[in-house]
């Protein structure tokens, strides 16, 4: 098995230094595509590799792109015409090659909605953890299958499978993050994988084994229990999952923790092209 990690999407907002208009006028890379659907922005422009640039009121600029696909020289060209940048969205993807994650379940320390999408054969294809509108949302999906469906070239490492664990983190302007390192929270990947088949042999009482098995299968039933019972069984479920052994190694949080400083360096490098950073105000 092989792993990889990357920043998969960035949305940054900054302010025009008075040089965006001339760039748009003479650029052969980016072109006007219509009016923006995002509140506070009027006009939309799109780059040849999918970069989206939106112009708002009072010189406000929004730039959305995937660093893995974008023309980064053009992105840096745009960013150099901005001041006071900050992120409103950061997606980080951990890729797993040579392993099937369809038989892996995921647990979260926080209450998050889960939606599982199955393919025509009834096999897991995509799992969403967190609501679409939440500040943090996870997506676990079969990346090899997605590329096949989109008729994209498959990664050479994906011969025996390619799954992706992706986190989407949103930020508010009021977060007032001044240091790019602070965008990469230590708990960005706080979901944990565990085996779908959980061993309950360590639980002596048959009735407790039956209850735990039922709650693992239908976790929504926890809300129907008393506060004390809910706490008791949640603790027992967590212990059972941990006793069942490691589902995948390294876990997403381990891959991320090892590489997050390098990811932060990439963002720092991008912001360094700005005319002025927030820290210089």
PDB file of C-alpha atoms in Angstrom:
ATOM      1  CA  UNK A   1       0.000   0.000   0.000  1.00  0.00           C
ATOM      2  CA  UNK A   2       1.138   3.529  -0.793  1.00  0.00           C
ATOM      3  CA  UNK A   3      -0.174   6.878   0.427  1.00  0.00           C
ATOM      4  CA  UNK A   4      -0.028  10.438  -0.816  1.00  0.00           C
ATOM      5  CA  UNK A   5      -1.357  13.783   0.398  1.00  0.00           C
ATOM      6  CA  UNK A   6      -2.088  17.072  -1.321  1.00  0.00           C
ATOM      7  CA  UNK A   7      -4.050  20.302  -1.165  1.00  0.00           C
ATOM      8  CA  UNK A   8      -6.917  19.482  -3.496  1.00  0.00           C
ATOM      9  CA  UNK A   9      -8.763  22.798  -3.558  1.00  0.00           C
ATOM     10  CA  UNK A  10      -8.269  26.365  -2.372  1.00  0.00           C
ATOM     11  CA  UNK A  11     -10.655  29.288  -2.290  1.00  0.00           C
ATOM     12  CA  UNK A  12      -9.029  32.556  -1.344  1.00  0.00           C
ATOM     13  CA  UNK A  13     -10.369  36.074  -1.108  1.00  0.00           C
ATOM     14  CA  UNK A  14      -8.264  39.195  -1.468  1.00  0.00           C
ATOM     15  CA  UNK A  15      -8.503  42.791  -2.622  1.00  0.00           C
ATOM     16  CA  UNK A  16      -7.559  44.330  -5.944  1.00  0.00           C
ATOM     17  CA  UNK A  17      -4.432  46.480  -5.970  1.00  0.00           C
ATOM     18  CA  UNK A  18      -5.728  48.208  -9.094  1.00  0.00           C
ATOM     19  CA  UNK A  19      -4.029  45.781 -11.472  1.00  0.00           C
ATOM     20  CA  UNK A  20      -6.701  43.103 -12.016  1.00  0.00           C
ATOM     21  CA  UNK A  21      -8.546  45.011 -14.740  1.00  0.00           C
ATOM     22  CA  UNK A  22      -5.493  45.241 -17.006  1.00  0.00           C
ATOM     23  CA  UNK A  23      -4.708  41.564 -16.415  1.00  0.00           C
ATOM     24  CA  UNK A  24      -8.217  40.506 -17.452  1.00  0.00           C
ATOM     25  CA  UNK A  25      -8.160  42.813 -20.454  1.00  0.00           C
ATOM     26  CA  UNK A  26      -4.983  41.402 -21.983  1.00  0.00           C
ATOM     27  CA  UNK A  27      -4.917  37.825 -20.677  1.00  0.00           C
ATOM     28  CA  UNK A  28      -5.312  35.022 -23.207  1.00  0.00           C
ATOM     29  CA  UNK A  29      -5.571  32.476 -20.404  1.00  0.00           C
ATOM     30  CA  UNK A  30      -8.713  33.608 -18.608  1.00  0.00           C
ATOM     31  CA  UNK A  31     -12.036  34.749 -20.060  1.00  0.00           C
ATOM     32  CA  UNK A  32     -15.391  36.159 -18.953  1.00  0.00           C
ATOM     33  CA  UNK A  33     -18.108  33.492 -18.491  1.00  0.00           C
ATOM     34  CA  UNK A  34     -21.002  35.471 -17.008  1.00  0.00           C
ATOM     35  CA  UNK A  35     -22.416  36.814 -13.789  1.00  0.00           C
ATOM     36  CA  UNK A  36     -21.431  35.283 -10.465  1.00  0.00           C
ATOM     37  CA  UNK A  37     -23.844  33.205  -8.399  1.00  0.00           C
ATOM     38  CA  UNK A  38     -21.957  33.933  -5.189  1.00  0.00           C
ATOM     39  CA  UNK A  39     -23.266  36.692  -2.943  1.00  0.00           C
ATOM     40  CA  UNK A  40     -21.142  39.819  -2.995  1.00  0.00           C
ATOM     41  CA  UNK A  41     -19.578  39.082  -6.383  1.00  0.00           C
ATOM     42  CA  UNK A  42     -20.687  40.238  -9.822  1.00  0.00           C
ATOM     43  CA  UNK A  43     -18.589  38.893 -12.682  1.00  0.00           C
ATOM     44  CA  UNK A  44     -17.011  35.476 -13.216  1.00  0.00           C
ATOM     45  CA  UNK A  45     -13.940  34.546 -15.239  1.00  0.00           C
ATOM     46  CA  UNK A  46     -12.575  31.077 -15.922  1.00  0.00           C
ATOM     47  CA  UNK A  47      -9.051  29.899 -16.685  1.00  0.00           C
ATOM     48  CA  UNK A  48      -8.177  27.208 -19.200  1.00  0.00           C
ATOM     49  CA  UNK A  49      -7.602  24.666 -16.411  1.00  0.00           C
ATOM     50  CA  UNK A  50     -10.748  25.409 -14.432  1.00  0.00           C
ATOM     51  CA  UNK A  51      -9.569  28.268 -12.217  1.00  0.00           C
ATOM     52  CA  UNK A  52     -12.508  30.504 -11.252  1.00  0.00           C
ATOM     53  CA  UNK A  53     -12.012  34.217 -10.619  1.00  0.00           C
ATOM     54  CA  UNK A  54     -14.867  36.399  -9.358  1.00  0.00           C
ATOM     55  CA  UNK A  55     -14.962  40.169  -9.066  1.00  0.00           C
ATOM     56  CA  UNK A  56     -16.979  41.768  -6.285  1.00  0.00           C
ATOM     57  CA  UNK A  57     -17.724  45.171  -4.841  1.00  0.00           C
ATOM     58  CA  UNK A  58     -15.052  47.453  -3.380  1.00  0.00           C
ATOM     59  CA  UNK A  59     -12.276  45.566  -5.136  1.00  0.00           C
ATOM     60  CA  UNK A  60     -13.037  42.216  -3.531  1.00  0.00           C
ATOM     61  CA  UNK A  61     -11.666  39.254  -5.494  1.00  0.00           C
ATOM     62  CA  UNK A  62     -12.418  35.536  -5.070  1.00  0.00           C
ATOM     63  CA  UNK A  63     -10.159  32.877  -6.599  1.00  0.00           C
ATOM     64  CA  UNK A  64     -11.050  29.172  -6.563  1.00  0.00           C
ATOM     65  CA  UNK A  65      -8.777  26.444  -7.969  1.00  0.00           C
ATOM     66  CA  UNK A  66      -7.285  22.982  -7.562  1.00  0.00           C
ATOM     67  CA  UNK A  67      -3.491  23.283  -7.130  1.00  0.00           C
ATOM     68  CA  UNK A  68      -3.056  19.790  -8.594  1.00  0.00           C
ATOM     69  CA  UNK A  69      -4.610  20.811 -11.919  1.00  0.00           C
ATOM     70  CA  UNK A  70      -4.268  24.585 -12.111  1.00  0.00           C
ATOM     71  CA  UNK A  71      -1.690  26.551 -14.048  1.00  0.00           C
ATOM     72  CA  UNK A  72       0.131  27.741 -10.939  1.00  0.00           C
ATOM     73  CA  UNK A  73       2.140  30.326 -12.839  1.00  0.00           C
ATOM     74  CA  UNK A  74      -1.132  31.998 -13.862  1.00  0.00           C
ATOM     75  CA  UNK A  75      -2.504  31.634 -10.326  1.00  0.00           C
ATOM     76  CA  UNK A  76       0.586  33.352  -8.934  1.00  0.00           C
ATOM     77  CA  UNK A  77       0.194  36.022 -11.606  1.00  0.00           C
ATOM     78  CA  UNK A  78      -3.323  36.741 -10.354  1.00  0.00           C
ATOM     79  CA  UNK A  79      -2.347  36.563  -6.679  1.00  0.00           C
ATOM     80  CA  UNK A  80       0.456  39.083  -7.249  1.00  0.00           C
ATOM     81  CA  UNK A  81      -2.265  41.626  -8.040  1.00  0.00           C
ATOM     82  CA  UNK A  82      -4.051  41.054  -4.723  1.00  0.00           C
ATOM     83  CA  UNK A  83      -3.542  42.269  -1.177  1.00  0.00           C
ATOM     84  CA  UNK A  84      -4.733  41.058   2.235  1.00  0.00           C
ATOM     85  CA  UNK A  85      -5.536  37.446   1.187  1.00  0.00           C
ATOM     86  CA  UNK A  86      -7.320  34.902   3.356  1.00  0.00           C
ATOM     87  CA  UNK A  87      -8.828  31.477   2.776  1.00  0.00           C
ATOM     88  CA  UNK A  88     -12.522  30.663   2.815  1.00  0.00           C
ATOM     89  CA  UNK A  89     -12.028  27.009   1.858  1.00  0.00           C
ATOM     90  CA  UNK A  90      -9.265  24.424   2.097  1.00  0.00           C
ATOM     91  CA  UNK A  91      -9.540  20.827   0.848  1.00  0.00           C
ATOM     92  CA  UNK A  92      -6.847  18.307   1.768  1.00  0.00           C
ATOM     93  CA  UNK A  93      -6.829  14.824   0.227  1.00  0.00           C
ATOM     94  CA  UNK A  94      -5.113  11.675   1.492  1.00  0.00           C
ATOM     95  CA  UNK A  95      -4.805   9.032  -1.236  1.00  0.00           C
ATOM     96  CA  UNK A  96      -4.537   5.288  -0.614  1.00  0.00           C
ATOM     97  CA  UNK A  97      -3.199   3.062  -3.382  1.00  0.00           C
ATOM     98  CA  UNK A  98      -3.454  -0.729  -3.400  1.00  0.00           C
ATOM     99  CA  UNK A  99      -6.160  -0.991  -0.744  1.00  0.00           C
ATOM    100  CA  UNK A 100      -9.957  -1.261  -0.757  1.00  0.00           C
ATOM    101  CA  UNK A 101     -11.632   1.061   1.765  1.00  0.00           C
ATOM    102  CA  UNK A 102     -15.162  -0.130   0.985  1.00  0.00           C
ATOM    103  CA  UNK A 103     -15.050  -2.478   3.992  1.00  0.00           C
ATOM    104  CA  UNK A 104     -13.841   0.222   6.379  1.00  0.00           C
ATOM    105  CA  UNK A 105     -16.199   2.111   8.691  1.00  0.00           C
ATOM    106  CA  UNK A 106     -15.483   5.564  10.120  1.00  0.00           C
ATOM    107  CA  UNK A 107     -16.173   7.111  13.487  1.00  0.00           C
ATOM    108  CA  UNK A 108     -16.173  10.774  14.462  1.00  0.00           C
ATOM    109  CA  UNK A 109     -15.672  12.394  17.889  1.00  0.00           C
ATOM    110  CA  UNK A 110     -18.405  14.881  16.998  1.00  0.00           C
ATOM    111  CA  UNK A 111     -21.989  14.280  15.940  1.00  0.00           C
ATOM    112  CA  UNK A 112     -21.923  14.415  12.156  1.00  0.00           C
ATOM    113  CA  UNK A 113     -24.448  13.294   9.598  1.00  0.00           C
ATOM    114  CA  UNK A 114     -23.337  10.403   7.368  1.00  0.00           C
ATOM    115  CA  UNK A 115     -24.550   9.672   3.837  1.00  0.00           C
ATOM    116  CA  UNK A 116     -23.421   6.536   2.015  1.00  0.00           C
ATOM    117  CA  UNK A 117     -23.753   6.229  -1.756  1.00  0.00           C
ATOM    118  CA  UNK A 118     -23.792   2.724  -3.261  1.00  0.00           C
ATOM    119  CA  UNK A 119     -23.116   1.666  -6.838  1.00  0.00           C
ATOM    120  CA  UNK A 120     -25.485  -0.462  -8.932  1.00  0.00           C
ATOM    121  CA  UNK A 121     -24.078  -3.634  -7.360  1.00  0.00           C
ATOM    122  CA  UNK A 122     -24.816  -2.308  -3.874  1.00  0.00           C
ATOM    123  CA  UNK A 123     -21.153  -1.731  -3.038  1.00  0.00           C
ATOM    124  CA  UNK A 124     -20.002   1.400  -1.148  1.00  0.00           C
ATOM    125  CA  UNK A 125     -18.806   4.073  -3.554  1.00  0.00           C
ATOM    126  CA  UNK A 126     -18.809   7.370  -1.628  1.00  0.00           C
ATOM    127  CA  UNK A 127     -19.298   8.187   2.052  1.00  0.00           C
ATOM    128  CA  UNK A 128     -19.985  11.737   3.230  1.00  0.00           C
ATOM    129  CA  UNK A 129     -19.427  12.625   6.884  1.00  0.00           C
ATOM    130  CA  UNK A 130     -20.836  16.021   7.834  1.00  0.00           C
ATOM    131  CA  UNK A 131     -23.548  18.196   6.324  1.00  0.00           C
ATOM    132  CA  UNK A 132     -22.904  20.097   3.048  1.00  0.00           C
ATOM    133  CA  UNK A 133     -23.256  23.398   4.918  1.00  0.00           C
ATOM    134  CA  UNK A 134     -20.971  22.473   7.838  1.00  0.00           C
ATOM    135  CA  UNK A 135     -17.575  24.080   8.369  1.00  0.00           C
ATOM    136  CA  UNK A 136     -15.898  20.684   8.077  1.00  0.00           C
ATOM    137  CA  UNK A 137     -17.000  17.818   5.875  1.00  0.00           C
ATOM    138  CA  UNK A 138     -15.339  14.540   4.893  1.00  0.00           C
ATOM    139  CA  UNK A 139     -15.643  12.501   1.729  1.00  0.00           C
ATOM    140  CA  UNK A 140     -14.295   8.954   1.367  1.00  0.00           C
ATOM    141  CA  UNK A 141     -14.601   7.617  -2.158  1.00  0.00           C
ATOM    142  CA  UNK A 142     -13.301   5.319  -4.870  1.00  0.00           C
ATOM    143  CA  UNK A 143     -11.008   7.678  -6.783  1.00  0.00           C
ATOM    144  CA  UNK A 144     -10.052   5.067  -9.380  1.00  0.00           C
ATOM    145  CA  UNK A 145     -13.713   4.522 -10.257  1.00  0.00           C
ATOM    146  CA  UNK A 146     -14.358   8.272 -10.433  1.00  0.00           C
ATOM    147  CA  UNK A 147     -11.532   8.715 -12.924  1.00  0.00           C
ATOM    148  CA  UNK A 148     -12.804   5.831 -15.034  1.00  0.00           C
ATOM    149  CA  UNK A 149     -16.311   7.327 -15.116  1.00  0.00           C
ATOM    150  CA  UNK A 150     -14.908  10.717 -16.115  1.00  0.00           C
ATOM    151  CA  UNK A 151     -12.668   9.030 -18.707  1.00  0.00           C
ATOM    152  CA  UNK A 152      -9.610  10.539 -17.058  1.00  0.00           C
ATOM    153  CA  UNK A 153      -6.193   8.920 -17.090  1.00  0.00           C
ATOM    154  CA  UNK A 154      -5.723   6.632 -14.099  1.00  0.00           C
ATOM    155  CA  UNK A 155      -2.812   7.084 -11.706  1.00  0.00           C
ATOM    156  CA  UNK A 156      -0.056   4.548 -12.392  1.00  0.00           C
ATOM    157  CA  UNK A 157      -0.133   3.595  -8.700  1.00  0.00           C
ATOM    158  CA  UNK A 158      -3.846   2.696  -8.864  1.00  0.00           C
ATOM    159  CA  UNK A 159      -3.495  -0.747 -10.479  1.00  0.00           C
ATOM    160  CA  UNK A 160      -4.823  -2.472  -7.340  1.00  0.00           C
ATOM    161  CA  UNK A 161      -7.167   0.313  -6.267  1.00  0.00           C
ATOM    162  CA  UNK A 162      -7.179   3.994  -5.392  1.00  0.00           C
ATOM    163  CA  UNK A 163      -9.319   5.445  -2.607  1.00  0.00           C
ATOM    164  CA  UNK A 164      -9.312   8.996  -1.307  1.00  0.00           C
ATOM    165  CA  UNK A 165     -10.087  10.430   2.133  1.00  0.00           C
ATOM    166  CA  UNK A 166     -10.780  14.125   1.677  1.00  0.00           C
ATOM    167  CA  UNK A 167     -11.612  16.894   4.116  1.00  0.00           C
ATOM    168  CA  UNK A 168     -13.292  20.162   3.175  1.00  0.00           C
ATOM    169  CA  UNK A 169     -12.670  22.939   5.714  1.00  0.00           C
ATOM    170  CA  UNK A 170     -14.456  26.270   5.427  1.00  0.00           C
ATOM    171  CA  UNK A 171     -13.337  29.495   7.094  1.00  0.00           C
ATOM    172  CA  UNK A 172     -15.164  32.716   7.893  1.00  0.00           C
ATOM    173  CA  UNK A 173     -13.711  36.163   7.388  1.00  0.00           C
ATOM    174  CA  UNK A 174     -14.200  36.692  11.113  1.00  0.00           C
ATOM    175  CA  UNK A 175     -11.776  33.815  11.857  1.00  0.00           C
ATOM    176  CA  UNK A 176      -9.032  36.417  11.264  1.00  0.00           C
ATOM    177  CA  UNK A 177      -6.268  33.880  10.585  1.00  0.00           C
ATOM    178  CA  UNK A 178      -2.984  35.745  10.114  1.00  0.00           C
ATOM    179  CA  UNK A 179      -0.504  32.863   9.893  1.00  0.00           C
ATOM    180  CA  UNK A 180      -0.940  30.319   7.083  1.00  0.00           C
ATOM    181  CA  UNK A 181       0.152  27.534   9.454  1.00  0.00           C
ATOM    182  CA  UNK A 182      -3.022  28.105  11.474  1.00  0.00           C
ATOM    183  CA  UNK A 183      -5.210  27.002   8.567  1.00  0.00           C
ATOM    184  CA  UNK A 184      -3.874  23.478   9.087  1.00  0.00           C
ATOM    185  CA  UNK A 185      -5.461  22.495  12.391  1.00  0.00           C
ATOM    186  CA  UNK A 186      -3.972  19.542  14.271  1.00  0.00           C
ATOM    187  CA  UNK A 187      -7.363  17.796  14.263  1.00  0.00           C
ATOM    188  CA  UNK A 188      -8.218  18.443  10.602  1.00  0.00           C
ATOM    189  CA  UNK A 189      -8.615  14.678  10.100  1.00  0.00           C
ATOM    190  CA  UNK A 190     -10.395  13.784  13.338  1.00  0.00           C
ATOM    191  CA  UNK A 191     -12.331  10.847  11.849  1.00  0.00           C
ATOM    192  CA  UNK A 192     -10.995   7.364  12.650  1.00  0.00           C
ATOM    193  CA  UNK A 193     -11.252   4.168  10.585  1.00  0.00           C
ATOM    194  CA  UNK A 194     -12.282   0.835  12.079  1.00  0.00           C
ATOM    195  CA  UNK A 195     -13.108  -2.616  10.786  1.00  0.00           C
ATOM    196  CA  UNK A 196     -16.675  -3.152   9.611  1.00  0.00           C
ATOM    197  CA  UNK A 197     -16.815  -6.476  11.467  1.00  0.00           C
ATOM    198  CA  UNK A 198     -16.221  -5.641  15.134  1.00  0.00           C
ATOM    199  CA  UNK A 199     -15.162  -8.402  17.531  1.00  0.00           C
ATOM    200  CA  UNK A 200     -17.375  -8.421  20.643  1.00  0.00           C
ATOM    201  CA  UNK A 201     -15.968 -11.556  22.313  1.00  0.00           C
ATOM    202  CA  UNK A 202     -14.519  -9.531  25.184  1.00  0.00           C
ATOM    203  CA  UNK A 203     -18.043  -8.554  26.345  1.00  0.00           C
ATOM    204  CA  UNK A 204     -19.147 -11.211  28.843  1.00  0.00           C
ATOM    205  CA  UNK A 205     -22.868 -10.469  29.118  1.00  0.00           C
ATOM    206  CA  UNK A 206     -24.866 -11.802  26.120  1.00  0.00           C
ATOM    207  CA  UNK A 207     -27.471  -9.032  26.394  1.00  0.00           C
ATOM    208  CA  UNK A 208     -24.789  -6.336  26.247  1.00  0.00           C
ATOM    209  CA  UNK A 209     -23.238  -8.015  23.195  1.00  0.00           C
ATOM    210  CA  UNK A 210     -26.621  -7.992  21.468  1.00  0.00           C
ATOM    211  CA  UNK A 211     -27.220  -4.329  22.347  1.00  0.00           C
ATOM    212  CA  UNK A 212     -23.743  -3.261  21.183  1.00  0.00           C
ATOM    213  CA  UNK A 213     -24.100  -5.201  17.920  1.00  0.00           C
ATOM    214  CA  UNK A 214     -27.454  -3.530  17.287  1.00  0.00           C
ATOM    215  CA  UNK A 215     -26.151  -0.042  18.051  1.00  0.00           C
ATOM    216  CA  UNK A 216     -23.147  -0.521  15.764  1.00  0.00           C
ATOM    217  CA  UNK A 217     -25.531  -1.511  12.977  1.00  0.00           C
ATOM    218  CA  UNK A 218     -27.990   1.306  13.756  1.00  0.00           C
ATOM    219  CA  UNK A 219     -26.140   4.075  15.651  1.00  0.00           C
ATOM    220  CA  UNK A 220     -29.133   6.423  15.348  1.00  0.00           C
ATOM    221  CA  UNK A 221     -30.833   4.352  18.077  1.00  0.00           C
ATOM    222  CA  UNK A 222     -28.415   5.823  20.633  1.00  0.00           C
ATOM    223  CA  UNK A 223     -30.555   8.944  20.807  1.00  0.00           C
ATOM    224  CA  UNK A 224     -33.437   6.861  22.168  1.00  0.00           C
ATOM    225  CA  UNK A 225     -31.446   5.835  25.243  1.00  0.00           C
ATOM    226  CA  UNK A 226     -31.132   7.682  28.533  1.00  0.00           C
ATOM    227  CA  UNK A 227     -28.129   9.957  28.986  1.00  0.00           C
ATOM    228  CA  UNK A 228     -26.348   7.477  31.263  1.00  0.00           C
ATOM    229  CA  UNK A 229     -27.057   4.479  29.019  1.00  0.00           C
ATOM    230  CA  UNK A 230     -26.007   6.426  25.942  1.00  0.00           C
ATOM    231  CA  UNK A 231     -22.678   7.336  27.530  1.00  0.00           C
ATOM    232  CA  UNK A 232     -22.106   3.764  28.706  1.00  0.00           C
ATOM    233  CA  UNK A 233     -22.752   2.147  25.331  1.00  0.00           C
ATOM    234  CA  UNK A 234     -20.859   4.764  23.337  1.00  0.00           C
ATOM    235  CA  UNK A 235     -17.818   4.009  25.493  1.00  0.00           C
ATOM    236  CA  UNK A 236     -18.285   0.256  25.004  1.00  0.00           C
ATOM    237  CA  UNK A 237     -18.660   0.674  21.232  1.00  0.00           C
ATOM    238  CA  UNK A 238     -15.474   2.724  21.036  1.00  0.00           C
ATOM    239  CA  UNK A 239     -13.588   0.126  23.076  1.00  0.00           C
ATOM    240  CA  UNK A 240     -14.872  -2.681  20.834  1.00  0.00           C
ATOM    241  CA  UNK A 241     -13.736  -0.854  17.703  1.00  0.00           C
ATOM    242  CA  UNK A 242     -10.285  -0.226  19.158  1.00  0.00           C
ATOM    243  CA  UNK A 243      -9.947  -3.866  20.237  1.00  0.00           C
ATOM    244  CA  UNK A 244     -10.767  -5.057  16.718  1.00  0.00           C
ATOM    245  CA  UNK A 245      -7.420  -3.804  15.476  1.00  0.00           C
ATOM    246  CA  UNK A 246      -6.144  -1.291  12.968  1.00  0.00           C
ATOM    247  CA  UNK A 247      -8.333  -0.954   9.871  1.00  0.00           C
ATOM    248  CA  UNK A 248      -5.757   0.908   7.776  1.00  0.00           C
ATOM    249  CA  UNK A 249      -2.223   1.999   8.529  1.00  0.00           C
ATOM    250  CA  UNK A 250      -1.216   4.740   8.437  1.00  0.00           C
ATOM    251  CA  UNK A 251      -4.507   6.444   9.272  1.00  0.00           C
ATOM    252  CA  UNK A 252      -5.349   9.753   7.534  1.00  0.00           C
ATOM    253  CA  UNK A 253      -4.488  11.757  10.660  1.00  0.00           C
ATOM    254  CA  UNK A 254      -1.029  10.140  10.716  1.00  0.00           C
ATOM    255  CA  UNK A 255      -0.340  10.931   7.055  1.00  0.00           C
ATOM    256  CA  UNK A 256      -1.569  14.491   7.577  1.00  0.00           C
ATOM    257  CA  UNK A 257       0.382  15.108  10.800  1.00  0.00           C
ATOM    258  CA  UNK A 258       3.596  14.003   9.133  1.00  0.00           C
ATOM    259  CA  UNK A 259       3.153  16.271   6.096  1.00  0.00           C
ATOM    260  CA  UNK A 260       1.072  19.231   7.278  1.00  0.00           C
ATOM    261  CA  UNK A 261       4.066  21.561   7.669  1.00  0.00           C
ATOM    262  CA  UNK A 262       4.941  21.000   4.008  1.00  0.00           C
ATOM    263  CA  UNK A 263       1.330  21.755   3.039  1.00  0.00           C
ATOM    264  CA  UNK A 264       1.480  24.965   5.066  1.00  0.00           C
ATOM    265  CA  UNK A 265       4.717  25.885   3.287  1.00  0.00           C
ATOM    266  CA  UNK A 266       2.929  25.565  -0.064  1.00  0.00           C
ATOM    267  CA  UNK A 267       0.264  28.015   1.085  1.00  0.00           C
ATOM    268  CA  UNK A 268       2.872  30.380   2.527  1.00  0.00           C
ATOM    269  CA  UNK A 269       4.693  30.314  -0.797  1.00  0.00           C
ATOM    270  CA  UNK A 270       1.496  31.174  -2.665  1.00  0.00           C
ATOM    271  CA  UNK A 271       0.624  34.060  -0.335  1.00  0.00           C
ATOM    272  CA  UNK A 272       4.169  35.402  -0.647  1.00  0.00           C
ATOM    273  CA  UNK A 273       3.306  36.450  -4.209  1.00  0.00           C
ATOM    274  CA  UNK A 274       0.633  38.856  -2.920  1.00  0.00           C
ATOM    275  CA  UNK A 275       1.297  42.582  -3.034  1.00  0.00           C
ATOM    276  CA  UNK A 276       0.560  42.695   0.703  1.00  0.00           C
ATOM    277  CA  UNK A 277      -0.354  39.996   3.195  1.00  0.00           C
ATOM    278  CA  UNK A 278      -2.776  40.525   6.068  1.00  0.00           C
ATOM    279  CA  UNK A 279       0.156  40.451   8.491  1.00  0.00           C
ATOM    280  CA  UNK A 280       1.548  43.591   6.873  1.00  0.00           C
ATOM    281  CA  UNK A 281      -1.573  45.706   7.396  1.00  0.00           C
TER     282      UNK A 281
END
